[in-house]
C-alpha positions as a Python dict, from the first residue, in 0.01 Angstrom:
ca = {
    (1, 'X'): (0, 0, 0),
    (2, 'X'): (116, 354, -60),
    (3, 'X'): (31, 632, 107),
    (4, 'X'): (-12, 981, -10),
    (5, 'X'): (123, 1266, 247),
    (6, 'X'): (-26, 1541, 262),
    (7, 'X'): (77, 1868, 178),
    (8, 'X'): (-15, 2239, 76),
    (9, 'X'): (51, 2612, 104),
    (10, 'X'): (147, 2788, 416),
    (11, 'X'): (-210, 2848, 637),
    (12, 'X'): (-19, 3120, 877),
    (13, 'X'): (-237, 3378, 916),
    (14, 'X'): (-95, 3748, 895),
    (15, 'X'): (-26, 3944, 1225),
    (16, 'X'): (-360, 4126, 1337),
    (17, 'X'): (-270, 4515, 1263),
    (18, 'X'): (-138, 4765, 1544),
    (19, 'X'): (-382, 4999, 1729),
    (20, 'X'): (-278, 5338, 1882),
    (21, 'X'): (-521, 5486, 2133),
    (22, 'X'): (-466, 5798, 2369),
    (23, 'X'): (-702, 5768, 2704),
    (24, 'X'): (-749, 6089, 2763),
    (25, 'X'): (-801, 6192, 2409),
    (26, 'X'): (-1129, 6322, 2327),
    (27, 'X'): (-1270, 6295, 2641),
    (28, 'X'): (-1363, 6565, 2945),
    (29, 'X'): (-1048, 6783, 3025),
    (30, 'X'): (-752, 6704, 3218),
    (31, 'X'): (-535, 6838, 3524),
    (32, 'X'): (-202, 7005, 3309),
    (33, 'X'): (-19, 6778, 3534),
    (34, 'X'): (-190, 6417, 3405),
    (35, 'X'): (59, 6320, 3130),
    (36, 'X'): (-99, 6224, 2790),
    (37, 'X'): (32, 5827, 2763),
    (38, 'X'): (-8, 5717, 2380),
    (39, 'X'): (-7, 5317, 2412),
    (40, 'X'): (22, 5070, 2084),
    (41, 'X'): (-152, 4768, 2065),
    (42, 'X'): (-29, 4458, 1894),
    (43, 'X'): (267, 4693, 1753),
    (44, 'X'): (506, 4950, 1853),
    (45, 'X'): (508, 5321, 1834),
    (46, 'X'): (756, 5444, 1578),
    (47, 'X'): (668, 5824, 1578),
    (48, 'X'): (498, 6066, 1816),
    (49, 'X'): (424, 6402, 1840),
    (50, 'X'): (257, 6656, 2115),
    (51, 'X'): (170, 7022, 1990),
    (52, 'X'): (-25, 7302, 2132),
    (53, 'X'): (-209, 7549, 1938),
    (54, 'X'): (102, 7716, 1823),
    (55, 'X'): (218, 7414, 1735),
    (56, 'X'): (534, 7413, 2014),
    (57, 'X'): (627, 7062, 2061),
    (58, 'X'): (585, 6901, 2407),
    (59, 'X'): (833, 6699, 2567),
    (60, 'X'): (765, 6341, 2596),
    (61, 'X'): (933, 5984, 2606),
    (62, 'X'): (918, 5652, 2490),
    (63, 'X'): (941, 5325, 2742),
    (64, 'X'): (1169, 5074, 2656),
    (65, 'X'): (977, 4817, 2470),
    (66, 'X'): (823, 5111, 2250),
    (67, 'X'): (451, 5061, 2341),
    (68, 'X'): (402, 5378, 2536),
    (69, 'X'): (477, 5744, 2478),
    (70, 'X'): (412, 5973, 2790),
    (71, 'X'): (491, 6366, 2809),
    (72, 'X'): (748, 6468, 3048),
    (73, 'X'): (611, 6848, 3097),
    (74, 'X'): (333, 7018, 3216),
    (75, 'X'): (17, 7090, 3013),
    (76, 'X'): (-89, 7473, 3013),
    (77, 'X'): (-413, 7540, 3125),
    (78, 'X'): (-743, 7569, 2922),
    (79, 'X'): (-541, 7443, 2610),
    (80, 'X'): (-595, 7176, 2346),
    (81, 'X'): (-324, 6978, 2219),
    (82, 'X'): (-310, 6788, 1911),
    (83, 'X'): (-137, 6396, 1914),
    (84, 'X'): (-48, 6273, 1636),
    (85, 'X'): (88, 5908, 1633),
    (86, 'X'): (225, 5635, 1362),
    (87, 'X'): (262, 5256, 1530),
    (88, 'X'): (313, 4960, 1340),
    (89, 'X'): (263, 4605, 1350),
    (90, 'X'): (499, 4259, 1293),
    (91, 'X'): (457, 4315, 891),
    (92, 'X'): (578, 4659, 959),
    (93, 'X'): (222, 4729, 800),
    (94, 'X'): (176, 5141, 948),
    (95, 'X'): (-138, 5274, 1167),
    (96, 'X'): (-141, 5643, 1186),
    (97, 'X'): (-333, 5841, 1434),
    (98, 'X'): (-457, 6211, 1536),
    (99, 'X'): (-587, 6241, 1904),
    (100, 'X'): (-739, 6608, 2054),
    (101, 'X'): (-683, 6630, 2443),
    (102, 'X'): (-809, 6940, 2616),
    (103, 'X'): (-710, 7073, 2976),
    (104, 'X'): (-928, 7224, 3269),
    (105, 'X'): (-991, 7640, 3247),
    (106, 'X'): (-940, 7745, 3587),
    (107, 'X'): (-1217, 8006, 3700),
    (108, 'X'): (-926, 8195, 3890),
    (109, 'X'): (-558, 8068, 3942),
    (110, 'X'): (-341, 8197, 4248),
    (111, 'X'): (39, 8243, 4343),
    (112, 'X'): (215, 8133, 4660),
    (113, 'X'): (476, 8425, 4727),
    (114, 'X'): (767, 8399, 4911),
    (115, 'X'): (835, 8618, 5215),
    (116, 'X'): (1087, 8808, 5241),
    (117, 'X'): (1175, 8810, 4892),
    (118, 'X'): (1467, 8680, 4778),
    (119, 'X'): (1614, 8978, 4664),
    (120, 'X'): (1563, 9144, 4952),
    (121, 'X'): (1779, 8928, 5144),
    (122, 'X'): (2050, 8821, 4924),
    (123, 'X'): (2327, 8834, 4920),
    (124, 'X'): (2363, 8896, 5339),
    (125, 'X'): (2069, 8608, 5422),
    (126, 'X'): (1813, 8627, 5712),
    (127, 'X'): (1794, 8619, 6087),
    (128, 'X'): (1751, 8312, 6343),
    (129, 'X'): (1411, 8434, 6376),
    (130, 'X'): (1268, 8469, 6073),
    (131, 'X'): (977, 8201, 5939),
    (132, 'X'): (931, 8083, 5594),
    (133, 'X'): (603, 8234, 5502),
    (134, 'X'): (395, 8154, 5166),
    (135, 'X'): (133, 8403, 5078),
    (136, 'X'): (-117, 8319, 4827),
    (137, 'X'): (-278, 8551, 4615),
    (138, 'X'): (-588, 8405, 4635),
    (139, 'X'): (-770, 8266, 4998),
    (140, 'X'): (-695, 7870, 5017),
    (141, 'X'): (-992, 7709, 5155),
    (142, 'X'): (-846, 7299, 5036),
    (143, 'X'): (-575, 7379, 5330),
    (144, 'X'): (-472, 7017, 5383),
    (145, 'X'): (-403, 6923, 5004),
    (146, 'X'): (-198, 7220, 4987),
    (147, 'X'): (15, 7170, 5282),
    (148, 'X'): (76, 6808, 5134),
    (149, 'X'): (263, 7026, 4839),
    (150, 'X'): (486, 7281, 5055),
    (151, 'X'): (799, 7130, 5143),
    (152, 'X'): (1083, 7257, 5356),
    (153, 'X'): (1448, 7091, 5366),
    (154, 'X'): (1732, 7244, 5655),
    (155, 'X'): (2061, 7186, 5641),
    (156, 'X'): (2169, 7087, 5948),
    (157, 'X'): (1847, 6945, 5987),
    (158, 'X'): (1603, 7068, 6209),
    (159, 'X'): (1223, 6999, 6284),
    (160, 'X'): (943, 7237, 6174),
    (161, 'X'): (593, 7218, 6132),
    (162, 'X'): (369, 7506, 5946),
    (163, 'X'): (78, 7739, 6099),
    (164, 'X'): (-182, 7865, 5887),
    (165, 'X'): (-192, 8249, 6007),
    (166, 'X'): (-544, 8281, 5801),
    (167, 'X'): (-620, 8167, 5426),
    (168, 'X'): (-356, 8296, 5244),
    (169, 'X'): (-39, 8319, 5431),
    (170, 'X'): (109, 7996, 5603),
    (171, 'X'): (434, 8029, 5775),
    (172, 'X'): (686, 7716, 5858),
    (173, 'X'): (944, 7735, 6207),
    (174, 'X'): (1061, 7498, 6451),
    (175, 'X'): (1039, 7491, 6825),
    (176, 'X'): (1356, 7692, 6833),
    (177, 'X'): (1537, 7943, 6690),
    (178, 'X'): (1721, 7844, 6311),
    (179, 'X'): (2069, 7771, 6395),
    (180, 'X'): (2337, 7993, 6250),
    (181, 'X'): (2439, 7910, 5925),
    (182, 'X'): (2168, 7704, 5820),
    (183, 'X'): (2006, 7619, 5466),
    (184, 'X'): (1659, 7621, 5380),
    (185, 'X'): (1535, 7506, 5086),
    (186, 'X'): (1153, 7554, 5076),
    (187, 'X'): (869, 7424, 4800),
    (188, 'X'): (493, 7523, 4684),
    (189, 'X'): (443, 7259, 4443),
    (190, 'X'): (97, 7368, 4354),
    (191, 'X'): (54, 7397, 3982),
    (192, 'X'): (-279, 7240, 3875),
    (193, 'X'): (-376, 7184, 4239),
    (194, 'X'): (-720, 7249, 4315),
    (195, 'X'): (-741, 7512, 4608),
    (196, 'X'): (-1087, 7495, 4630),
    (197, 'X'): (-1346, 7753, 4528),
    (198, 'X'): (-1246, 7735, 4132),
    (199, 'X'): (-876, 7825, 4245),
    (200, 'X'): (-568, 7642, 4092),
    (201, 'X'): (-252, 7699, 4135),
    (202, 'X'): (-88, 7888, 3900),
    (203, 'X'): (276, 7763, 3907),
    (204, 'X'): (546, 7563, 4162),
    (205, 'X'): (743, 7824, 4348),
    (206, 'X'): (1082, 7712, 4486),
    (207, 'X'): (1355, 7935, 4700),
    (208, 'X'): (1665, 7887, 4915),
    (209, 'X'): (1747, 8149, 5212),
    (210, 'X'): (2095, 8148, 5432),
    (211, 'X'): (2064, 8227, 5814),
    (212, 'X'): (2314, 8457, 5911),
    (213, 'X'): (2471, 8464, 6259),
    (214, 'X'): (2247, 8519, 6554),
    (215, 'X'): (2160, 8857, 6635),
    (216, 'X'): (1903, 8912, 6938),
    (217, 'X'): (1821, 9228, 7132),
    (218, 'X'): (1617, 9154, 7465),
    (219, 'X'): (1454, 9489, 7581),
    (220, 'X'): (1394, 9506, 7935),
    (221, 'X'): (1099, 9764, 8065),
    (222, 'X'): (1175, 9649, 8428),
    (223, 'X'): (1558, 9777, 8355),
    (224, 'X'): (1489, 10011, 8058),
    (225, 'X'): (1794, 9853, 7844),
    (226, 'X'): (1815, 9711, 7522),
    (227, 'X'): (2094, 9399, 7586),
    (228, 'X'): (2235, 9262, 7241),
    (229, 'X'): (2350, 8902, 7211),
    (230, 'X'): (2575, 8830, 6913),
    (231, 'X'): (2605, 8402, 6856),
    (232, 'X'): (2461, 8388, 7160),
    (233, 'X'): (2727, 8652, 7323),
    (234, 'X'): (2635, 8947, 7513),
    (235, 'X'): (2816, 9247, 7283),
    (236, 'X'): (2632, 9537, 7374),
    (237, 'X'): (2392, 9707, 7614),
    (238, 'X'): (2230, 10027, 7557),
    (239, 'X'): (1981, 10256, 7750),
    (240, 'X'): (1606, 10256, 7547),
    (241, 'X'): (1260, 10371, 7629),
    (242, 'X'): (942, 10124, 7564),
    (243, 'X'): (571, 10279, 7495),
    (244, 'X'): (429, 10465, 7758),
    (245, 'X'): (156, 10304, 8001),
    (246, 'X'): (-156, 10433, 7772),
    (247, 'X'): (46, 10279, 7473),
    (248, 'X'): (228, 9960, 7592),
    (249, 'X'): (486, 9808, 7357),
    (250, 'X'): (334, 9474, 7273),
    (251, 'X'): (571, 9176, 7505),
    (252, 'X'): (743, 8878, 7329),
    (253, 'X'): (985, 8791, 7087),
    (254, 'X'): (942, 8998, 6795),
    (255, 'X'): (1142, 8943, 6432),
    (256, 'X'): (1270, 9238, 6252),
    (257, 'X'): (1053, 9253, 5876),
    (258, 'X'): (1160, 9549, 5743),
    (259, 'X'): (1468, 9835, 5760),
    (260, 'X'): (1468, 10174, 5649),
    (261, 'X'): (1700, 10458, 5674),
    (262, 'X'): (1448, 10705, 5690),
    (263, 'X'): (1044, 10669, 5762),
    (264, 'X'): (798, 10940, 5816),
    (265, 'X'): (565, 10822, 6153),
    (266, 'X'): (249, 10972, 6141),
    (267, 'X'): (0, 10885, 6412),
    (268, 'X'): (-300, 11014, 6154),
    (269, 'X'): (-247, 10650, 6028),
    (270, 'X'): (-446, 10464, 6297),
    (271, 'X'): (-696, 10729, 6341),
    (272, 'X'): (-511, 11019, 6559),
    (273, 'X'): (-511, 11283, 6284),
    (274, 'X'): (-412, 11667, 6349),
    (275, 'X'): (-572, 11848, 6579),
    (276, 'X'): (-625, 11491, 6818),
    (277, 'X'): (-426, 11471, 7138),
    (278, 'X'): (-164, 11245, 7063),
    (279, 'X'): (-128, 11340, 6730),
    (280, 'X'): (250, 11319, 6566),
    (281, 'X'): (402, 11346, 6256),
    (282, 'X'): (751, 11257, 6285),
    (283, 'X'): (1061, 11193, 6030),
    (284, 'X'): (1240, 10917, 6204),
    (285, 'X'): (1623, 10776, 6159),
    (286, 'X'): (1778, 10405, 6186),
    (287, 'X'): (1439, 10245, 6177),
    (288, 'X'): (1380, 9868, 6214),
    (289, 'X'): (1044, 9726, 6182),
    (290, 'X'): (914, 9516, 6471),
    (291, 'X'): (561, 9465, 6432),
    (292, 'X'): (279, 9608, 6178),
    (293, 'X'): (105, 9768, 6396),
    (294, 'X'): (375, 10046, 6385),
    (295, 'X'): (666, 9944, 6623),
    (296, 'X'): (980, 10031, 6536),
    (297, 'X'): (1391, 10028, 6682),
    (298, 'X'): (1483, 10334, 6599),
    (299, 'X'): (1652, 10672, 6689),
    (300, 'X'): (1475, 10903, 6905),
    (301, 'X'): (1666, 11229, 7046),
    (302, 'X'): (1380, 11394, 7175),
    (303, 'X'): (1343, 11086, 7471),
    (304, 'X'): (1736, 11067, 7525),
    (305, 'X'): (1672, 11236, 7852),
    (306, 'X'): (1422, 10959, 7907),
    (307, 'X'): (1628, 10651, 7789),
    (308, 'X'): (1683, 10378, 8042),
    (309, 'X'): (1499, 10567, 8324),
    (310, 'X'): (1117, 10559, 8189),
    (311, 'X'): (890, 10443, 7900),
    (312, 'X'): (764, 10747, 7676),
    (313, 'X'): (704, 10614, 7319),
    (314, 'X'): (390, 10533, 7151),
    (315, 'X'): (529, 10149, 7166),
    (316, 'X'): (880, 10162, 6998),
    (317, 'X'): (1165, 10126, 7123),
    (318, 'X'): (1388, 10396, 7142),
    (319, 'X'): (1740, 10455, 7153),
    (320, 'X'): (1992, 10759, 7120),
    (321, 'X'): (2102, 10844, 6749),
    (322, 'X'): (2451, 10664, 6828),
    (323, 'X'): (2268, 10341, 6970),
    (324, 'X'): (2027, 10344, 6681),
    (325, 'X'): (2271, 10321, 6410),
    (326, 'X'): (2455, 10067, 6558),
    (327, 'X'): (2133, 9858, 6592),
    (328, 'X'): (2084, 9954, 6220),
    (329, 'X'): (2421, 9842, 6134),
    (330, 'X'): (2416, 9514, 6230),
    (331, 'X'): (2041, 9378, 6228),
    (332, 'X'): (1846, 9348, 5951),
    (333, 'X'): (1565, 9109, 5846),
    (334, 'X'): (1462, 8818, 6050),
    (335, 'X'): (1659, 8917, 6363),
    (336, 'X'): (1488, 8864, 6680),
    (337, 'X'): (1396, 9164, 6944),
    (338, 'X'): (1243, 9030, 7254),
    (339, 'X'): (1051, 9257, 7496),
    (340, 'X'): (963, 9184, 7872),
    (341, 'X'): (802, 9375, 8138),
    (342, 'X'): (651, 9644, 7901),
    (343, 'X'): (320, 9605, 8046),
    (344, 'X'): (199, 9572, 7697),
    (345, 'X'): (-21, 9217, 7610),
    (346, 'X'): (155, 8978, 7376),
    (347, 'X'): (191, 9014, 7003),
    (348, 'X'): (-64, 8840, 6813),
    (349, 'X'): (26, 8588, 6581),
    (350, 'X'): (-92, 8710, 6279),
    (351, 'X'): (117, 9082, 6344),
    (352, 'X'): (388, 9015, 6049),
    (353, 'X'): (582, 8769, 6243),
    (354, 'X'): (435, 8673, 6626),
    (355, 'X'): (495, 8328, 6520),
    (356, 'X'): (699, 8297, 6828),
    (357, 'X'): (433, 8403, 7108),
    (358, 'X'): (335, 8082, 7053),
    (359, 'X'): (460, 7731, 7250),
    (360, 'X'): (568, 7504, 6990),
    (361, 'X'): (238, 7280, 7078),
    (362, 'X'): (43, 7551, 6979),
    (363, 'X'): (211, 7635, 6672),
    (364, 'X'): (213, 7244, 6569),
    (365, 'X'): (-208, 7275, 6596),
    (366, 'X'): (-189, 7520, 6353),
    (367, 'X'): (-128, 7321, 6062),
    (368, 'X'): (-404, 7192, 5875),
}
């Protein structure tokens, strides 16, 4: 018997053909921050391309086995970009693509500033007192998803926690004052994060500061002197006058925000105009901001007769011309002053910088 085998043409069947798809494409819009992913199907990707409206190519890259394409930049907001996409399959055999993606349109965005600015400070860096303060442009009502973004780094490293002062400023210390020396790098990551109320933020802010060496004045109304402390040393003591008893200076640690040569004080400001008793208008000299509320350091001639035997101001401190340009010399933003026995009530929290009237339990229940 003989047997026939049996035989023919290849029955392979051909490879199916590649897909390309975009998940996001076409769809409701996205957070700028959600990368666009193109993924091939039964294929690889062999050319991609992100453009805005203008046509600007966004960034992107490819994983290793060439099945996905993902941006590597940040979307703008209320934008469309255009993907276009060519993936082929094991014949080679092309699939070409074009994909729309839209992002959200913010009803309102907002900033996180820095305080102080940096160019305010550089060059000759801050004080051992001074907090690292965010202030949005906009209120933040989504408190706790924010915080998650702000990040601060200290080198030597040192614990901190932040205190939401109201809705748009949110200052970071620790339970102490900054060591001399340090680094602090601080972060608002908050680009396309919702803060609530149809408010996103509008871009990451980043900043590094310097603390100088320690500089703190403790003024004494039991003693009427203003002791300095340089590193911690005792390198100067000096006679001053506080506020008077109808206008107490305000007790506590205080941090030095702002220094001018020259500053016109005019008690018409917080409601005692001309012709009021206790009016003043004053050009004042050496002048080192203490609190907003209109405390100052700074030179006082007409109270020299006065100066470490009784309290006359309307809540500065003051010091002789000589005294008040040393002070002006050698402290400048951040530095602490720290008042006792003024018969004055503390300095609230939210005046510039009373961060430090608080215990650092207190200040740790501020966050959100």
């Amino acid at each position: 018997m003989v047997l026939a085998a049996c035989g023919g043409a290849d029955s392979a069947l051909p490879p199916p053909p590649a897909t390309v798809s975009v998940a996001v494409a076409n769809g409701k819009p996205i957070n700028p921050t959600e990368p666009i992913v193109v993924a091939a199907t039964d294929g690889t990707l062999k050319d991609v391309a992100v453009t805005n409206a203008s046509g600007k190519a966004v960034a992107g890259t490819l994983d290793g086995d060439a099945t996905h394409w993902s941006t590597t930049e940040d979307l703008g907001y209320d934008a469309t970009y255009t993907v276009r996409a060519t993936a082929v399959n094991a014949d080679n055999a092309p699939v070409a693509k074009t994909f729309n993606v839209i992002t959200i349109a913010p009803e309102f965005t907002a900033y996180a500033n820095v305080i102080p600015a940096p160019e305010v400070v550089d060059g000759v860096g801050i004080g051992v007192g001074q907090p690292m303060v965010f202030q949005f442009t906009k209120p933040v009502k989504n408190r706790d998803e924010v915080q998650k973004r702000l990040k601060v780094t200290t080198a030597p490293a040192q614990p901190g926690a932040w205190y939401w002062i109201d809705d748009q400023n949110v200052h970071y210390r620790g339970p102490e004052y900054w060591k001399p020396g340090t680094k602090i790098h601080i972060e608002a990551d908050i680009y396309g994060v919702d803060l609530g109320d149809g408010v996103y933020g509008a871009e990451d802010t980043a900043m590094d500061y310097t603390v100088h060496d320690s500089w703190i004045a403790k003024a004494d109304g039991a003693t009427e002197l203003l002791t300095v402390f340089h590193n911690g040393k005792q390198v100067k003591q000096m006679p001053m006058s506080l506020g008077e008893p109808a206008n107490p200076s305000h007790s506590g640690p205080h941090v030095i925000s702002e220094k001018a040569a020259v500053t016109v004080m005019d008690s018409c400001t917080y409601g005692v105009c001309q012709g009021d008793p206790g009016y003043y208008r004053e050009t004042v000299y050496n002048d080192l901001r203490i609190s907003n509320d209109g405390e100052f350091v700074h030179s006082a001639p007409w109270s020299v007769g006065q100066q470490g035997a009784a309290n006359v101001s309307h809540g500065c401190v003051n010091l002789s011309p000589e005294d008040s340009k040393w002070m002006f010399d050698n402290f400048g933003l951040g530095d602490v002053v720290e008042v006792t026995n003024s018969g004055g009530p503390p300095l609230p929290v939210w005046d510039t910088y009373g961060d430090w009237e608080l215990t650092w339990e207190q200040w740790q229940a501020g966050a959100a």
